[in-house]
mmCIF file of N, CA and C in Angstrom:
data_model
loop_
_atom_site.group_PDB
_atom_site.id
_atom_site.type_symbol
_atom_site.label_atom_id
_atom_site.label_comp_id
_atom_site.label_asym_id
_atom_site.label_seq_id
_atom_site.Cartn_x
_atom_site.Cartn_y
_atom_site.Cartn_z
ATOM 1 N N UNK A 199 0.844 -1.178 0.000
ATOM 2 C CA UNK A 199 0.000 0.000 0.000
ATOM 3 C C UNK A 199 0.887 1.238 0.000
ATOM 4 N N UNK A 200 0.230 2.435 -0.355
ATOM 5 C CA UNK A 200 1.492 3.268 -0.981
ATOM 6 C C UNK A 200 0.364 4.705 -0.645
ATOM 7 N N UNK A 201 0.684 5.721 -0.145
ATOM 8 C CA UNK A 201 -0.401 7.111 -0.266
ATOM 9 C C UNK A 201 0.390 8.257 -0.875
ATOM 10 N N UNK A 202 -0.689 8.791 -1.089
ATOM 11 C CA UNK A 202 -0.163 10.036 -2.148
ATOM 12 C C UNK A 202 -0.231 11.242 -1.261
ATOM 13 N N UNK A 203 1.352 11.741 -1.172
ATOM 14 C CA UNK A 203 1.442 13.285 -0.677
ATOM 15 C C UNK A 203 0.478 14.305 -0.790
ATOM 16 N N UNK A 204 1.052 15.595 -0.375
ATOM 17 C CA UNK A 204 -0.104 16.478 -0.799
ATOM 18 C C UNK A 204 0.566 16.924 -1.990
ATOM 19 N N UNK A 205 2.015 16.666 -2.341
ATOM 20 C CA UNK A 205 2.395 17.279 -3.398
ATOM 21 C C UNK A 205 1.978 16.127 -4.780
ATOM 22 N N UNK A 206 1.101 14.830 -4.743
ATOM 23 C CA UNK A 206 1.062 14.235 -5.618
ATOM 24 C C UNK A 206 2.195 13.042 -5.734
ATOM 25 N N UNK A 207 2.917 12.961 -4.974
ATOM 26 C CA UNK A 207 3.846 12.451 -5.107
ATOM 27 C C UNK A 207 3.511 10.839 -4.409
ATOM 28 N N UNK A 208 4.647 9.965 -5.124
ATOM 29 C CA UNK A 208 3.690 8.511 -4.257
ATOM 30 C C UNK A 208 5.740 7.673 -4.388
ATOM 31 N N UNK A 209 5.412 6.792 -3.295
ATOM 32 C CA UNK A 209 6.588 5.969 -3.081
ATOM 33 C C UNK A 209 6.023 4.660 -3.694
ATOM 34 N N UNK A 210 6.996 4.145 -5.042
ATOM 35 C CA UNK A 210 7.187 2.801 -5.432
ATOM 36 C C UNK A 210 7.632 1.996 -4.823
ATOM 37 N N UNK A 211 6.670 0.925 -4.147
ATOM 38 C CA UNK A 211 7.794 -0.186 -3.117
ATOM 39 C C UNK A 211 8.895 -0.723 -3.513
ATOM 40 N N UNK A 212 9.627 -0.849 -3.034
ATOM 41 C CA UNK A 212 11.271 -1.470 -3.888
ATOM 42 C C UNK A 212 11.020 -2.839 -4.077
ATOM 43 N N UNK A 213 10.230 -3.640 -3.687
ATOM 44 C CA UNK A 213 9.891 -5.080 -4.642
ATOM 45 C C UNK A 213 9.773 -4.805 -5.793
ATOM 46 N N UNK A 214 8.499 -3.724 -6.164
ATOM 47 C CA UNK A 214 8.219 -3.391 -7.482
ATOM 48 C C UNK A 214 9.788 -2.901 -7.966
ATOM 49 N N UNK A 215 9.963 -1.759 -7.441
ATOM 50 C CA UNK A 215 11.190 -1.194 -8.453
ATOM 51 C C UNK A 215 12.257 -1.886 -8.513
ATOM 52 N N UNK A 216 12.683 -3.378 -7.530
ATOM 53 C CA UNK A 216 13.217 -4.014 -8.238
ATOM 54 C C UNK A 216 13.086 -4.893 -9.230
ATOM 55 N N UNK A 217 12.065 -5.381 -9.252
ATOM 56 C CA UNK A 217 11.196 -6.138 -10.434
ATOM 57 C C UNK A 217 11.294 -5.256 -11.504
ATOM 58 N N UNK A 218 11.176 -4.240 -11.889
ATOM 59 C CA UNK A 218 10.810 -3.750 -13.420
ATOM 60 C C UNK A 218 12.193 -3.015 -12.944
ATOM 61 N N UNK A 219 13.206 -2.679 -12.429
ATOM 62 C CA UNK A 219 14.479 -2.104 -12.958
ATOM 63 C C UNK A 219 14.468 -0.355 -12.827
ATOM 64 N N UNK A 220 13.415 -0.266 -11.716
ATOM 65 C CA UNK A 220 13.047 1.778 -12.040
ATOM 66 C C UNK A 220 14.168 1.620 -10.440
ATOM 67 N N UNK A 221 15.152 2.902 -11.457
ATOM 68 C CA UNK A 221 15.729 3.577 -10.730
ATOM 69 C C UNK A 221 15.715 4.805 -10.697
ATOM 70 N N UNK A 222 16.446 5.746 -9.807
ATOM 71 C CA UNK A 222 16.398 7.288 -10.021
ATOM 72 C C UNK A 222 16.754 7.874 -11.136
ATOM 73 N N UNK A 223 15.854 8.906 -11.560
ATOM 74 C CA UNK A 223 15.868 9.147 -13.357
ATOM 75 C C UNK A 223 14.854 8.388 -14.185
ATOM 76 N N UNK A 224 14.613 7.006 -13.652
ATOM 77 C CA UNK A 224 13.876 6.551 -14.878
ATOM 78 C C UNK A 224 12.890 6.763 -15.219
ATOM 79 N N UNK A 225 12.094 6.924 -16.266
ATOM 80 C CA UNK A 225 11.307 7.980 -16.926
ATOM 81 C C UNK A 225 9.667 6.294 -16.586
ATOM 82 N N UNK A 226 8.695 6.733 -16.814
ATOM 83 C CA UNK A 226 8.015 6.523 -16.723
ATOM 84 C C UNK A 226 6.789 6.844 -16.973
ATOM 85 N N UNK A 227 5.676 6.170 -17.670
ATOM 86 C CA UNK A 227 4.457 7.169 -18.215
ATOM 87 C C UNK A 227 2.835 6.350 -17.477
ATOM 88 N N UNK A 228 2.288 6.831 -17.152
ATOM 89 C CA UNK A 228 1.409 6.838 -16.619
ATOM 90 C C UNK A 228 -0.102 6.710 -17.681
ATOM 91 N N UNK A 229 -0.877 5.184 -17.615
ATOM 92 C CA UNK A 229 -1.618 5.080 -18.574
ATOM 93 C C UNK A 229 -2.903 4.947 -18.019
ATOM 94 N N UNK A 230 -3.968 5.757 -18.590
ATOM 95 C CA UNK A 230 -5.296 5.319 -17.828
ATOM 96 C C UNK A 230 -5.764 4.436 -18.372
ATOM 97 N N UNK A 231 -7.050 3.312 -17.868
ATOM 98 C CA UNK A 231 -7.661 2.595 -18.404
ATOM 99 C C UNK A 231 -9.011 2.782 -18.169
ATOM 100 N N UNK A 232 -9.817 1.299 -18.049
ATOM 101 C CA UNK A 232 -11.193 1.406 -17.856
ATOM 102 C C UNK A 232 -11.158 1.168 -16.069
ATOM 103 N N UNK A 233 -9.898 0.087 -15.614
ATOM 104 C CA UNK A 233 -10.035 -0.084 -13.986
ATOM 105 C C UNK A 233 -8.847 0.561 -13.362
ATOM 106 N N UNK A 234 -8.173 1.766 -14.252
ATOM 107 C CA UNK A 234 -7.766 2.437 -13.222
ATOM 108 C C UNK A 234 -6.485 3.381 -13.849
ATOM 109 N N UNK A 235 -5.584 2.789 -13.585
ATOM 110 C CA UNK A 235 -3.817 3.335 -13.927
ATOM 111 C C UNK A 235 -2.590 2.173 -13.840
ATOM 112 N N UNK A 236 -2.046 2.351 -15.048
ATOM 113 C CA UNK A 236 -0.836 1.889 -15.507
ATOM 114 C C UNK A 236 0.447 2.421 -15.313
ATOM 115 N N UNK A 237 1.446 2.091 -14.531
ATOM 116 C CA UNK A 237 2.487 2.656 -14.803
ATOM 117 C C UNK A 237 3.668 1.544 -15.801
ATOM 118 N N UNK A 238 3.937 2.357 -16.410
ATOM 119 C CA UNK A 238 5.037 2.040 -17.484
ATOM 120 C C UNK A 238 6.485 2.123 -17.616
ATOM 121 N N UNK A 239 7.433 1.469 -17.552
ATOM 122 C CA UNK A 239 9.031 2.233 -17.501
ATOM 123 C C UNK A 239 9.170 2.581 -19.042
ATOM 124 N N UNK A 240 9.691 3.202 -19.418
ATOM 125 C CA UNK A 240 9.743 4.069 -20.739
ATOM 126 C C UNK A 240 11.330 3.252 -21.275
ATOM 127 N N UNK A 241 11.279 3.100 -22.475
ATOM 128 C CA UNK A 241 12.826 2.374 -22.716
ATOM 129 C C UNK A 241 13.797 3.890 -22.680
ATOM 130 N N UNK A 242 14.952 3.335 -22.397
ATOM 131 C CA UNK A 242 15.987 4.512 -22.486
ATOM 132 C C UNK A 242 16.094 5.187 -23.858
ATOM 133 N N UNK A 243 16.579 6.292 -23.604
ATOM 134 C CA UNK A 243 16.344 7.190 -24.666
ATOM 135 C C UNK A 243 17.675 7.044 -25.846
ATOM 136 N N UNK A 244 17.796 7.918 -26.645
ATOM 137 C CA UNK A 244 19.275 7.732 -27.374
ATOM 138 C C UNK A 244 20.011 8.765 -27.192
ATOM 139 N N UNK A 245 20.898 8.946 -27.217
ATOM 140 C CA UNK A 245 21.985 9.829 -26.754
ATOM 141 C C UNK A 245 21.747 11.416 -26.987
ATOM 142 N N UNK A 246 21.066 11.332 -28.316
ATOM 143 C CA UNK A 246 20.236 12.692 -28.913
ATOM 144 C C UNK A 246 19.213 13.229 -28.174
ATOM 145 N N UNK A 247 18.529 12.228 -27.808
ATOM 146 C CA UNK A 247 17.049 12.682 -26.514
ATOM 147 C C UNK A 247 17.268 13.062 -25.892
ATOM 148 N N UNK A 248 18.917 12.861 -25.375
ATOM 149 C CA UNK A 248 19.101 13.969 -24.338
ATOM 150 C C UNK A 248 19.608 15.845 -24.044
ATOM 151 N N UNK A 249 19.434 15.710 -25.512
ATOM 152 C CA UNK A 249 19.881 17.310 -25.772
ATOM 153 C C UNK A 249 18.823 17.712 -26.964
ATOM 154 N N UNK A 250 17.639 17.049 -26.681
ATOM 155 C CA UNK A 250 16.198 17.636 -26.863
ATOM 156 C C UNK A 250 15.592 18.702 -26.548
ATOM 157 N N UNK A 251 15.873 20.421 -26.848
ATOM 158 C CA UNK A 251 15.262 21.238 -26.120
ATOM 159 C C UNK A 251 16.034 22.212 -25.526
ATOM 160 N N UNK A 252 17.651 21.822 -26.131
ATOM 161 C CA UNK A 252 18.419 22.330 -24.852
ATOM 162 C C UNK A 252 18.707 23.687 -25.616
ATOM 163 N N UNK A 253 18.761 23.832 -26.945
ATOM 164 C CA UNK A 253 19.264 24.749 -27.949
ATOM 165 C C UNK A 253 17.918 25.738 -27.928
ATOM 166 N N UNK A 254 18.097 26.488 -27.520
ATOM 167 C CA UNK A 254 17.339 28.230 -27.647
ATOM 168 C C UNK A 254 17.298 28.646 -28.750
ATOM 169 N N UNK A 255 16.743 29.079 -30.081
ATOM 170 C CA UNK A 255 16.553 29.836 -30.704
ATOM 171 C C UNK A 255 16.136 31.332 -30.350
ATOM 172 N N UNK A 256 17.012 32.263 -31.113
ATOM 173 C CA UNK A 256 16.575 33.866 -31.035
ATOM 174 C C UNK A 256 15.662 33.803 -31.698
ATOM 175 N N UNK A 257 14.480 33.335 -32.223
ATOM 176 C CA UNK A 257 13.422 33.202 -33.471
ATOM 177 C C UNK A 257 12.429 32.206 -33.627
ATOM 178 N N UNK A 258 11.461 32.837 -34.067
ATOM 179 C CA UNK A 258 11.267 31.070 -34.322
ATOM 180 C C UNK A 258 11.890 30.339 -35.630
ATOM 181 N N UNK A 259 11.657 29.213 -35.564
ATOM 182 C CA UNK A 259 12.393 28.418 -36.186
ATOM 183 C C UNK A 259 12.447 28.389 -38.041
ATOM 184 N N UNK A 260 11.129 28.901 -38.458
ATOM 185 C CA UNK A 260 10.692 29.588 -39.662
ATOM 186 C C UNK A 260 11.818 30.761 -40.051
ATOM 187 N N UNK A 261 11.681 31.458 -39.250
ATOM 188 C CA UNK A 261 12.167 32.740 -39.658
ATOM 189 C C UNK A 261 13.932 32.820 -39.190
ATOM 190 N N UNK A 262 14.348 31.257 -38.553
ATOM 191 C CA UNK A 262 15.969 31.751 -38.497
ATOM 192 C C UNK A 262 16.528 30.675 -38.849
ATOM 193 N N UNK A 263 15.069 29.829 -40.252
ATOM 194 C CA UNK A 263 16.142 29.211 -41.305
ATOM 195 C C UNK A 263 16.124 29.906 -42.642
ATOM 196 N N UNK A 264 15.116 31.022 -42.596
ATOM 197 C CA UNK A 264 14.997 31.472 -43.466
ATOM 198 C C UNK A 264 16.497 32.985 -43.921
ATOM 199 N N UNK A 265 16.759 33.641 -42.152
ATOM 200 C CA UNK A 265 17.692 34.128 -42.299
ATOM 201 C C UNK A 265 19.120 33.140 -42.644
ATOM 202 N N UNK A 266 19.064 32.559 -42.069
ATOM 203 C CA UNK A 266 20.282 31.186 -42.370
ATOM 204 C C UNK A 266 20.315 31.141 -44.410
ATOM 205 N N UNK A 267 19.437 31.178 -44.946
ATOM 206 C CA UNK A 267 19.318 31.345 -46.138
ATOM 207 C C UNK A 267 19.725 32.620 -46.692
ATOM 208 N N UNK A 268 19.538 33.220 -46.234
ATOM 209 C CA UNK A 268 19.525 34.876 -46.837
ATOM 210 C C UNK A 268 18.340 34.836 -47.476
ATOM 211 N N UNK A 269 17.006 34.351 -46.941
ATOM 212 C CA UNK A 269 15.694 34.907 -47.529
ATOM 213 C C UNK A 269 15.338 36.053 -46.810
ATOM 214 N N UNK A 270 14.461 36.972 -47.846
ATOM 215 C CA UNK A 270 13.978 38.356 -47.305
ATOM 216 C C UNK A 270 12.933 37.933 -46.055
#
């Protein structure tokens, strides 16, 4: 049995997380059904997933490939 914080937050018993392999970091997705909720371990990502997001554009992305071009 397991309760949920007030922040939402819930403790995985370590039987479970040793059974499916969830350690700190591991990503996980949360599935509804008809009797309730699924949790899922997510496969690891690729080396690229991890620098998903990290690059800022001054622009949006339209308009600073278009300067990258020299379009008007």
């Amino acid at each position: 049995m397991a309760r949920i914080t007030s922040k939402g937050q819930v403790t995985i018993p370590k039987q479970v997380r040793d059974r499916l392999g969830l350690a700190a970091g591991t990503q996980v997705v949360f599935e509804l059904d008809t009797d309730g909720v699924r949790l899922r371990k997510l496969p690891p990502g690729t080396a690229l997933d991890r620098w998903t997001g990290v690059l800022e554009l001054p622009q949006e992305v339209d308009d600073f490939i278009g300067d990258l071009r020299g379009e008007p």
